[in-house]
Short mmCIF file of C-alpha atoms in Angstrom, two decimals:
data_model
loop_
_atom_site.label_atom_id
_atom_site.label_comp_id
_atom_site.label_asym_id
_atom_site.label_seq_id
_atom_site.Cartn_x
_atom_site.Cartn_y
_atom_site.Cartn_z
CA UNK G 15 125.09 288.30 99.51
CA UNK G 16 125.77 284.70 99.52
CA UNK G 17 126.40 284.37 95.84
CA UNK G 18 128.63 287.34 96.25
CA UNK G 19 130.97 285.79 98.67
CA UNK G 20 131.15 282.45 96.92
CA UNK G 21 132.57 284.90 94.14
CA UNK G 22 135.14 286.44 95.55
CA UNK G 23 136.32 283.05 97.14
CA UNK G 24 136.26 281.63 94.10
CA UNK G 25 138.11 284.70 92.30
CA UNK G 26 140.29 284.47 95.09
CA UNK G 27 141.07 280.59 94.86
CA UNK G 28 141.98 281.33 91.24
CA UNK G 29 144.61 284.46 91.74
CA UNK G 30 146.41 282.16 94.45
CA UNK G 31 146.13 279.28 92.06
CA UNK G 32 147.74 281.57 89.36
CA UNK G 33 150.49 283.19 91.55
CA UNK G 34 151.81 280.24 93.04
CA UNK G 35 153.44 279.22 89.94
CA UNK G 36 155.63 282.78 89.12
CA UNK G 37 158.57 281.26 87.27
CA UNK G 38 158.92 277.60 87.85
CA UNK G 39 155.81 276.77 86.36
CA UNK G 40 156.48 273.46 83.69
CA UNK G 41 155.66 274.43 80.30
CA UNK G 42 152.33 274.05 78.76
CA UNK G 43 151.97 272.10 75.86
CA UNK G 44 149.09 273.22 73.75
CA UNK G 45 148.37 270.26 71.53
CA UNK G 46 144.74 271.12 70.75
CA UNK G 47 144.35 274.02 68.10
CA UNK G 48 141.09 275.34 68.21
CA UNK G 49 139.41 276.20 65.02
CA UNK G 50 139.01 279.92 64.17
CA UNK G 51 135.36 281.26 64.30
CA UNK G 52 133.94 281.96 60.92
CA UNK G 53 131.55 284.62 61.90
CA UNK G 54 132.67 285.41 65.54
CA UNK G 55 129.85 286.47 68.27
CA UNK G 56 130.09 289.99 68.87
CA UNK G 57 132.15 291.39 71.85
CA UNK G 58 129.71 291.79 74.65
CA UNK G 59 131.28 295.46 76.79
CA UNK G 60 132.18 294.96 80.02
CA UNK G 61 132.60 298.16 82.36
CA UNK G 62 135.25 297.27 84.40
CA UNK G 63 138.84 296.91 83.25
CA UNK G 64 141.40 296.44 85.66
CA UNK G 65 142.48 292.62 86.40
CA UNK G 66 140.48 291.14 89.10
CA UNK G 67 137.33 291.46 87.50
CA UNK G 68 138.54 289.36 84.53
CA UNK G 69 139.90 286.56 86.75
CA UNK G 70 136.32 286.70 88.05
CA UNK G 71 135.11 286.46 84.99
CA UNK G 72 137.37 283.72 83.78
CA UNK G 73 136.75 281.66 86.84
CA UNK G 74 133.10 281.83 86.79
CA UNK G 75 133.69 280.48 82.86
CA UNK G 76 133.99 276.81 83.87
CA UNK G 77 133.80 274.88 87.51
CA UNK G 78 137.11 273.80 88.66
CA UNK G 79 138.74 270.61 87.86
CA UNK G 80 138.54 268.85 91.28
CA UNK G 81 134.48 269.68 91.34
CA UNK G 82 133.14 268.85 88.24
CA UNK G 83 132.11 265.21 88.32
CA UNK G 84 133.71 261.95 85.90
CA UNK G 85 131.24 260.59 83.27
CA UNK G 86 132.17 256.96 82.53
CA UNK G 87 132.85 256.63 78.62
CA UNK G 88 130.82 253.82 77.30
CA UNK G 89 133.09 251.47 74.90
CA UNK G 90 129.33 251.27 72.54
CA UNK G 91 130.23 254.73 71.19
CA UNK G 92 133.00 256.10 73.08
CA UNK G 93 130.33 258.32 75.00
CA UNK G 94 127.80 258.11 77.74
CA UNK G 95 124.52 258.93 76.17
CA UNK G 96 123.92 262.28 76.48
CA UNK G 97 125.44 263.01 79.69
CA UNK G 98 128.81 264.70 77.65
CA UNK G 99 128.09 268.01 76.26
CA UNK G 100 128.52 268.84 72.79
CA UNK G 101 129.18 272.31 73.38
CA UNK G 102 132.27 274.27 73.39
CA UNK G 103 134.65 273.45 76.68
CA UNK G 104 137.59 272.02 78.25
CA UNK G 105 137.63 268.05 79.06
CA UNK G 106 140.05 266.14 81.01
CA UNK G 107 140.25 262.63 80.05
CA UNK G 108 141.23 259.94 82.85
CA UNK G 109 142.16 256.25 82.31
CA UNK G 110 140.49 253.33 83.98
CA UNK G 111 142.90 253.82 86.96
CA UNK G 112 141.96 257.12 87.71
CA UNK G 113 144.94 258.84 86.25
CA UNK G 114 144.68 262.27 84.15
CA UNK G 115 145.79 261.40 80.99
CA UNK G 116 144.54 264.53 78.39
CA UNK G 117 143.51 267.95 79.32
CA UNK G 118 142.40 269.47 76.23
CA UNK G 119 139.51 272.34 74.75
CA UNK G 120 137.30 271.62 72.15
CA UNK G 121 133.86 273.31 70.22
CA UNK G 122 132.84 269.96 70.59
CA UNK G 123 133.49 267.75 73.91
CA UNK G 124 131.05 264.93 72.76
CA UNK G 125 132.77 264.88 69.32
CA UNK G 126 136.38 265.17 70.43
CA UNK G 127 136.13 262.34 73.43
CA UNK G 128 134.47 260.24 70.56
CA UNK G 129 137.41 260.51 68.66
CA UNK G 130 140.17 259.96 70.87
CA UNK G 131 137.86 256.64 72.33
CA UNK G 132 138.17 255.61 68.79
CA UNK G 133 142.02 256.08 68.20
CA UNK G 134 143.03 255.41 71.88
CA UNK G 135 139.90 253.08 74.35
CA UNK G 136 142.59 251.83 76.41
CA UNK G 137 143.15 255.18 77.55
CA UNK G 138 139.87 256.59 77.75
CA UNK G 139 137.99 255.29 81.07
CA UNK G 140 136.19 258.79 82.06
CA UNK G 141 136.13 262.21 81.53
CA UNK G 142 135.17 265.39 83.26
CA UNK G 143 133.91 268.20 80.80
CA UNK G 144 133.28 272.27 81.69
CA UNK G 145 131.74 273.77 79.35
CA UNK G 146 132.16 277.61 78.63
CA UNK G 147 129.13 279.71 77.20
CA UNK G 148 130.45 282.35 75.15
CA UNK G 149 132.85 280.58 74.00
CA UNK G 150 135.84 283.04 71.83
CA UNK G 151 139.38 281.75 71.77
CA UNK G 152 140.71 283.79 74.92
CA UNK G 153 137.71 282.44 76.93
CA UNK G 154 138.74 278.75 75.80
CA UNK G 155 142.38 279.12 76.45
CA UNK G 156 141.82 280.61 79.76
CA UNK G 157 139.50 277.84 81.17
CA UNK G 158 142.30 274.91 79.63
CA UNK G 159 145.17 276.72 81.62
CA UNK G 160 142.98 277.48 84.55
CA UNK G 161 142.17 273.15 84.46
CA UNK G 162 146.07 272.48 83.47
CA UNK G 163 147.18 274.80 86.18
CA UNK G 164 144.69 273.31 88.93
CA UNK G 165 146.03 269.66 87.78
CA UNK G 166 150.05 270.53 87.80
CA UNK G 167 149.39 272.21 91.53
CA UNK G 168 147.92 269.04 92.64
CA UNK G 169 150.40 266.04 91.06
CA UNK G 170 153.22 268.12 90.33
CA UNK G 171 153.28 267.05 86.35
CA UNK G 172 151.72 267.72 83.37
CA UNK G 173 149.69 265.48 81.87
CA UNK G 174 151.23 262.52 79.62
CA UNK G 175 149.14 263.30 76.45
CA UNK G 176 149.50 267.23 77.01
CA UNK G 177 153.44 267.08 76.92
CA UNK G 178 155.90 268.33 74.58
CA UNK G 179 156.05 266.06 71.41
CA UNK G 180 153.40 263.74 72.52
CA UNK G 181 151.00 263.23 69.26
CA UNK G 182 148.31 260.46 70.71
CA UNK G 183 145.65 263.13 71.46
CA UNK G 184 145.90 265.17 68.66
CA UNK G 185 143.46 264.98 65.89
CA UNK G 186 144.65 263.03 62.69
CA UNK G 187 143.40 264.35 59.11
CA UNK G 188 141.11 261.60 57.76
CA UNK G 189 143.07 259.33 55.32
CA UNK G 190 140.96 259.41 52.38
CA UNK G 191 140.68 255.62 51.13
CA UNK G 192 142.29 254.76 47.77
CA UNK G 193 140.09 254.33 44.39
CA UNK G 194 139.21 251.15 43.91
CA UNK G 195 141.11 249.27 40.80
CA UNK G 196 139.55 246.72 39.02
CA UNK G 197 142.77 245.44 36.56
CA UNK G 198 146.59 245.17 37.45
CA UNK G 199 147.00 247.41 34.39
CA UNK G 200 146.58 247.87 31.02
CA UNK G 201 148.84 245.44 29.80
CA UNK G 202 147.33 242.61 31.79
CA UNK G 203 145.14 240.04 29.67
CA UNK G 204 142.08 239.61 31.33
CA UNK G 205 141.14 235.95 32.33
CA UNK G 206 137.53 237.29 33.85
CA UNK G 207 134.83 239.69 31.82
CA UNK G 208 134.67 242.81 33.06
CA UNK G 209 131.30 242.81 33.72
CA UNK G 210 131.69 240.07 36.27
CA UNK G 211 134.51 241.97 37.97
CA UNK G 212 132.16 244.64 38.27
CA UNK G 213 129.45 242.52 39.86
CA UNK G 214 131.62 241.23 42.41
CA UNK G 215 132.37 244.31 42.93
CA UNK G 216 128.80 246.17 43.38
CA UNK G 217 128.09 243.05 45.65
CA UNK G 218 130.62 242.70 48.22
CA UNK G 219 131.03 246.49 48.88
CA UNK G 220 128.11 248.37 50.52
CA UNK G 221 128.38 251.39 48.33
CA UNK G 222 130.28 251.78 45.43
CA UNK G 223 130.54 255.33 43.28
CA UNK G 224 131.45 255.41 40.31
CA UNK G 225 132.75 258.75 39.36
CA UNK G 226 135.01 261.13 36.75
CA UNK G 227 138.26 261.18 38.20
CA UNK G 228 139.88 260.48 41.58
CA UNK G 229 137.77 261.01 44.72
CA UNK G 230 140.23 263.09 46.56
CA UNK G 231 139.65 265.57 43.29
CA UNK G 232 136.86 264.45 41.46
CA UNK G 233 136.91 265.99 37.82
CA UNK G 234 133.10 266.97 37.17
CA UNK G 235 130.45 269.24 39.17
CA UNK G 236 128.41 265.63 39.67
CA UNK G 237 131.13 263.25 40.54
CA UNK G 238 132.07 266.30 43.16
CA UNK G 239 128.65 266.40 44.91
CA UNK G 240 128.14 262.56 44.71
CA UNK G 241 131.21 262.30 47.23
CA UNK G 242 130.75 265.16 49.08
CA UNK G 243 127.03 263.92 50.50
CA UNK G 244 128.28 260.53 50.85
CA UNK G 245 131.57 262.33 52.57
CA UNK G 246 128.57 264.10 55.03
CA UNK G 247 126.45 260.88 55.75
CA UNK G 248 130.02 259.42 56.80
CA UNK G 249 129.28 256.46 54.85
CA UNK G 250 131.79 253.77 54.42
CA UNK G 251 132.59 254.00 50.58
CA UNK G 252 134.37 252.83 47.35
CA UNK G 253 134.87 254.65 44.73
CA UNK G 254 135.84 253.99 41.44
CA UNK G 255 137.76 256.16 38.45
CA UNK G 256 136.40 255.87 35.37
CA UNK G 257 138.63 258.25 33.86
CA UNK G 258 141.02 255.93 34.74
CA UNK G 259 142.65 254.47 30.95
CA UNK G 260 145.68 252.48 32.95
CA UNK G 261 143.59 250.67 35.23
CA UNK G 262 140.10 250.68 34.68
CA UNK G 263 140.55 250.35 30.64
CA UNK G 264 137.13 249.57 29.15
CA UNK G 265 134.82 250.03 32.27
CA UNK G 266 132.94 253.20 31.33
CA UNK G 267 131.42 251.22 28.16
CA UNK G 268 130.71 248.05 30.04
CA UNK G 269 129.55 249.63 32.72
CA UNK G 270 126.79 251.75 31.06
CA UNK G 271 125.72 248.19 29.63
CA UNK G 272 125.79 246.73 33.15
CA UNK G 273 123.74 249.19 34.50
CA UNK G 274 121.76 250.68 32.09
CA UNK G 275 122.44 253.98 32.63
CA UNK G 276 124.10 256.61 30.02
CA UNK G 277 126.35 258.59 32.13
CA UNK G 278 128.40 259.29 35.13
CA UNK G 279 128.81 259.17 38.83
CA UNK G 280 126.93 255.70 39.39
CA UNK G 281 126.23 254.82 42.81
CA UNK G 282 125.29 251.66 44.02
CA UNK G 283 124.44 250.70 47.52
CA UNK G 284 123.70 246.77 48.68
CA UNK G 285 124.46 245.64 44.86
CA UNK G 286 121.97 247.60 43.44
CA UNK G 287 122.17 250.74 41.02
CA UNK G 288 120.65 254.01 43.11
CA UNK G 289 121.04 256.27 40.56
CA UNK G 290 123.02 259.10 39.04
CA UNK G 291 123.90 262.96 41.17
CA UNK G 292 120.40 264.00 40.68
CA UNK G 293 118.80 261.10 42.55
CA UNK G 294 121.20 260.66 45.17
CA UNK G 295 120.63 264.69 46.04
CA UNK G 296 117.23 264.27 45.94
CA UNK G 297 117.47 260.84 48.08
CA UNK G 298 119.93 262.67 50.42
CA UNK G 299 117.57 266.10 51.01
CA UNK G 300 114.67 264.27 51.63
CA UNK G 301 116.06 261.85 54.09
CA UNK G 302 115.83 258.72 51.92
CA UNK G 303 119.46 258.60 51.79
CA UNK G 304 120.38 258.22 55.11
CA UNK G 305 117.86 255.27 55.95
CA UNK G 306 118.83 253.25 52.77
CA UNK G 307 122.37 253.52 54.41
CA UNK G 308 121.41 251.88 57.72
CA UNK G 309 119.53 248.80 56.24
CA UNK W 16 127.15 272.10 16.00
CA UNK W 17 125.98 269.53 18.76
CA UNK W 18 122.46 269.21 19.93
CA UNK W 19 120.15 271.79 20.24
CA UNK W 20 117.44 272.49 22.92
CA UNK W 21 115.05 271.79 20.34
CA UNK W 22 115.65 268.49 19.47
CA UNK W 23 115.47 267.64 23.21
CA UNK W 24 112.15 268.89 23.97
CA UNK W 25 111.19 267.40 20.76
CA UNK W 26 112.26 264.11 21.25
CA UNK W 27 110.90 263.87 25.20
CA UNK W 28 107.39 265.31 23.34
CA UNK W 29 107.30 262.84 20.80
CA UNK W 30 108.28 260.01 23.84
CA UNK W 31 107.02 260.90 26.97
CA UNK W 32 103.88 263.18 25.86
CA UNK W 33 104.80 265.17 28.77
CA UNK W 34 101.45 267.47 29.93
CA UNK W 35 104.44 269.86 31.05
CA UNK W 36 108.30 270.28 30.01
CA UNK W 37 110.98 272.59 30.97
CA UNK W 38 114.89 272.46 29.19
CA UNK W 39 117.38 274.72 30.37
CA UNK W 40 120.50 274.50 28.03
CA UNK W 41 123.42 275.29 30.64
CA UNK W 42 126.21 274.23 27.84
CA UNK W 43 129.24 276.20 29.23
CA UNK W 44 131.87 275.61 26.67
CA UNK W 45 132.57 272.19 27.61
CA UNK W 46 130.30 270.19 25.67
CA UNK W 47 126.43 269.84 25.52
CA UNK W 48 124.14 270.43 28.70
CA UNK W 49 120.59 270.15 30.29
CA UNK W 50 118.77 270.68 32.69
CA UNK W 51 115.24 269.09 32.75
CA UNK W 52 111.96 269.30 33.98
CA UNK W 53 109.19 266.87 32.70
CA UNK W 54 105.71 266.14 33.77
CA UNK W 55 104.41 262.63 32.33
CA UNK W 56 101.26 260.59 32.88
CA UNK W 57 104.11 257.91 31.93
CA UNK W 58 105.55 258.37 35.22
CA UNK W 59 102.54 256.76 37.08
CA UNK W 60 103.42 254.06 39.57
CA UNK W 61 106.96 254.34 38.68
CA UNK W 62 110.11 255.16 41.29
CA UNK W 63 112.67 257.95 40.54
CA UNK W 64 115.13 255.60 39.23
CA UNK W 65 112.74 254.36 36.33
CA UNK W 66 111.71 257.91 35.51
CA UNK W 67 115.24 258.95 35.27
CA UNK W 68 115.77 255.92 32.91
CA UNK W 69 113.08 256.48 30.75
CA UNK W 70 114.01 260.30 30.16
CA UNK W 71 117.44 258.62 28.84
CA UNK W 72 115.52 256.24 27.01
CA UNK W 73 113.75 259.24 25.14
CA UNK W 74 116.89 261.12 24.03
CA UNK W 75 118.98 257.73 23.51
CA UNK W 76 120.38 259.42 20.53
CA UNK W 77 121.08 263.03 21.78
CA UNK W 78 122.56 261.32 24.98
CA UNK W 79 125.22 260.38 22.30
CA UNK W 80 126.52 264.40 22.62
CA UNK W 81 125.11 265.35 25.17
CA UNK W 82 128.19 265.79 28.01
CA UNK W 83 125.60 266.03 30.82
CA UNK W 84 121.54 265.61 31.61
CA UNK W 85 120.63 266.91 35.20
CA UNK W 86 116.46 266.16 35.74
CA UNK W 87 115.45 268.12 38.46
CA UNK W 88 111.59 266.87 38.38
CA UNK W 89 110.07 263.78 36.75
CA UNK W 90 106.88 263.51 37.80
CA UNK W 91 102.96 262.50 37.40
CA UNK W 92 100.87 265.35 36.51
CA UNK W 93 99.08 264.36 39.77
CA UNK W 94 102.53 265.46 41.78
CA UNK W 95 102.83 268.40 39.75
CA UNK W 96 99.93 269.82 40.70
CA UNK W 97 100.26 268.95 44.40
CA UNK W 98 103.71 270.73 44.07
CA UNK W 99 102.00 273.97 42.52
CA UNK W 100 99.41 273.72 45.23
CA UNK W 101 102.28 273.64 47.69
CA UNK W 102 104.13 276.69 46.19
CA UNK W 103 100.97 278.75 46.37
CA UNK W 104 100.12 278.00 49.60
CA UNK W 105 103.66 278.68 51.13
CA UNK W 106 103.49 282.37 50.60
CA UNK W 107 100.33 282.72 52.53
CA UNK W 108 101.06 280.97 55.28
#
């Protein structure tokens, strides 16, 4: 009985909070793009149809913005240990004076506020997060407007980061680092051996793979799986092209010399030659990979 | 015509007198390949890195045509059987 009258105040909080914006409402800029399911969950049915059970529904999806509590972001990580969900949810991000700063939805709160601490700390002093079970695009959408629509009745504005044009919060594609070169060109003399360039090199670089063409579109099956597991340890890496006749004339033979090993990718890590594609997957499924990486 | 199957498992026999040896020949149009698998007593108290380097060793002069050499297992006959032991025991369990 109880539980059922919290309900409909809550339902009924929510069609107020809806209708008192009919026209004049600012518009809502929807800088976070969700990512399409793969395999969506199946549709539960629901028996009812007409439109106050749904705002029930979509109310009873996340707690309101004013009565979910801020979790201090920790400037270690960008993220209080284990108090920010990693579920699917809608976060609002406030600075160190209190101030709303981001509203935004995400299938991965933890992840996302890690980000934007990384590309923005100065604006990231807390954060409330809701998360929404059941999570399929309408759901998500509904529970960002309802926390957007809660926030504009209250100060009167949107957000800074959520407003037309404003790119700080939104995520940037990864810039995939440049291959490493080891000579100006092919037409440059060399004054140094190329064995000692590639020394230096294998020593003042953590890991270094040496692969068959570029690393944004490596050019064998190997050199491909090479960077995609260091790609998922989210290793700091170089790479190097061997296929590369302009600037890295010379290195595949010197190389093989250097290391003692007939073929290619090549991966070093702390100087030292790890192995070939077959040992690094076998390294990386077994765990091996991961710890050598953190020494 | 490049190397053959043949004169890989031949030349790891003659090297590695391996008490168990697999080549696969997945040559695809684009020069020689192989997949191996090689049990060795020669393997004892050796890492994966070593093992790897002394299956080169053994087909230094097919390596010269070979476009690529993926060994899946290099191991001591003492692993091998551990592994076999493993596999059986999975399917019970």
């Amino acid at each position: 009985m109880a539980t059922l009258n919290l309900s409909s105040l809550q339902a009924l909080a929510f069609h107020r909070l809806s209708s008192s914006f009919p026209q004049s409402t600012p518009t809502l800029s929807f800088n976070f793009q969700p990512k399409p399911f793969a395999n969506p969950r199946p549709i539960s049915l629901k028996p009812y149809v007409s439109e106050k059970p749904r705002a029930r529904v979509v109310a009873l999806a996340v707690k309101s913005l004013g009565e979910t509590e801020a979790v201090a972001v920790s400037p270690e990580d960008g993220q209080s240990a284990g108090e920010l969900p990693s579920g699917s949810g809608v976060y609002a991000v406030y600075d160190t004076n209190g101030d709303v700063q981001f509203i935004g939805l995400s299938r991965n709160i933890a992840a996302s506020v890690a980000a934007h601490w990384k590309s923005v700390p100065e604006l990231c002093g807390s954060v409330k997060a809701g998360v929404v079970d059941e999570p399929d695009r309408e759901t998500l959408t509904q529970a960002w407007k309802s926390w957007m629509e809660e926030y504009i009745k209250v100060s009167g504005k949107v957000p800074p980061g959520n407003e037309s044009g404003n790119a700080t919060w939104v995520r940037q594609p990864p810039k995939r680092k440049p291959d490493l070169r080891l000579t100006p060109g092919h037409h440059m003399q060399l004054t140094v051996p190329l064995e000692n360039l590639i020394d230096a090199l294998v020593k003042e670089n953590k890991v270094v793979a040496f692969i068959k063409g570029p690393r944004s579109a490596p050019l064998c099956g190997f050199s491909q799986r090479v960077i995609a597991i260091l790609e998922n340890e989210g290793v700091d890496y170089e790479s190097v092209n061997v296929l590369d006749e302009e600037y890295n004339y010379g290195l595949r033979e010197t190389l093989k010399k250097y290391s003692n090993w007939p073929t290619f990718p090549q991966i070093f890590v702390d100087g030292e030659l790890v192995g070939g594609c077959d040992i690094l997957t076998s390294m990386y499924e077994k765990g091996e990979l991961a710890s050598l990486l953190k020494k | 015509m490049g190397v053959t199957k043949e004169e890989v498992e031949s030349s790891l026999k003659a090297k590695l007198n391996p008490s168990h040896l697999e080549v696969v020949d997945t040559s695809g149009g684009c020069g020689a390949s192989f997949v191996v698998e090689i049990v060795s007593e020669q393997f004892e108290g050796k890492r994966l890195l070593e093992r790897h380097r002394m299956v080169n060793a053994a087909l230094e002069e097919e390596m010269k045509q070979i476009h690529a050499l993926s060994i899946k297992k290099a191991v001591t006959p003492d692993q091998w059987k551990q592994q076999q032991e493993s596999n059986q025991s999975n399917p019970a369990a």
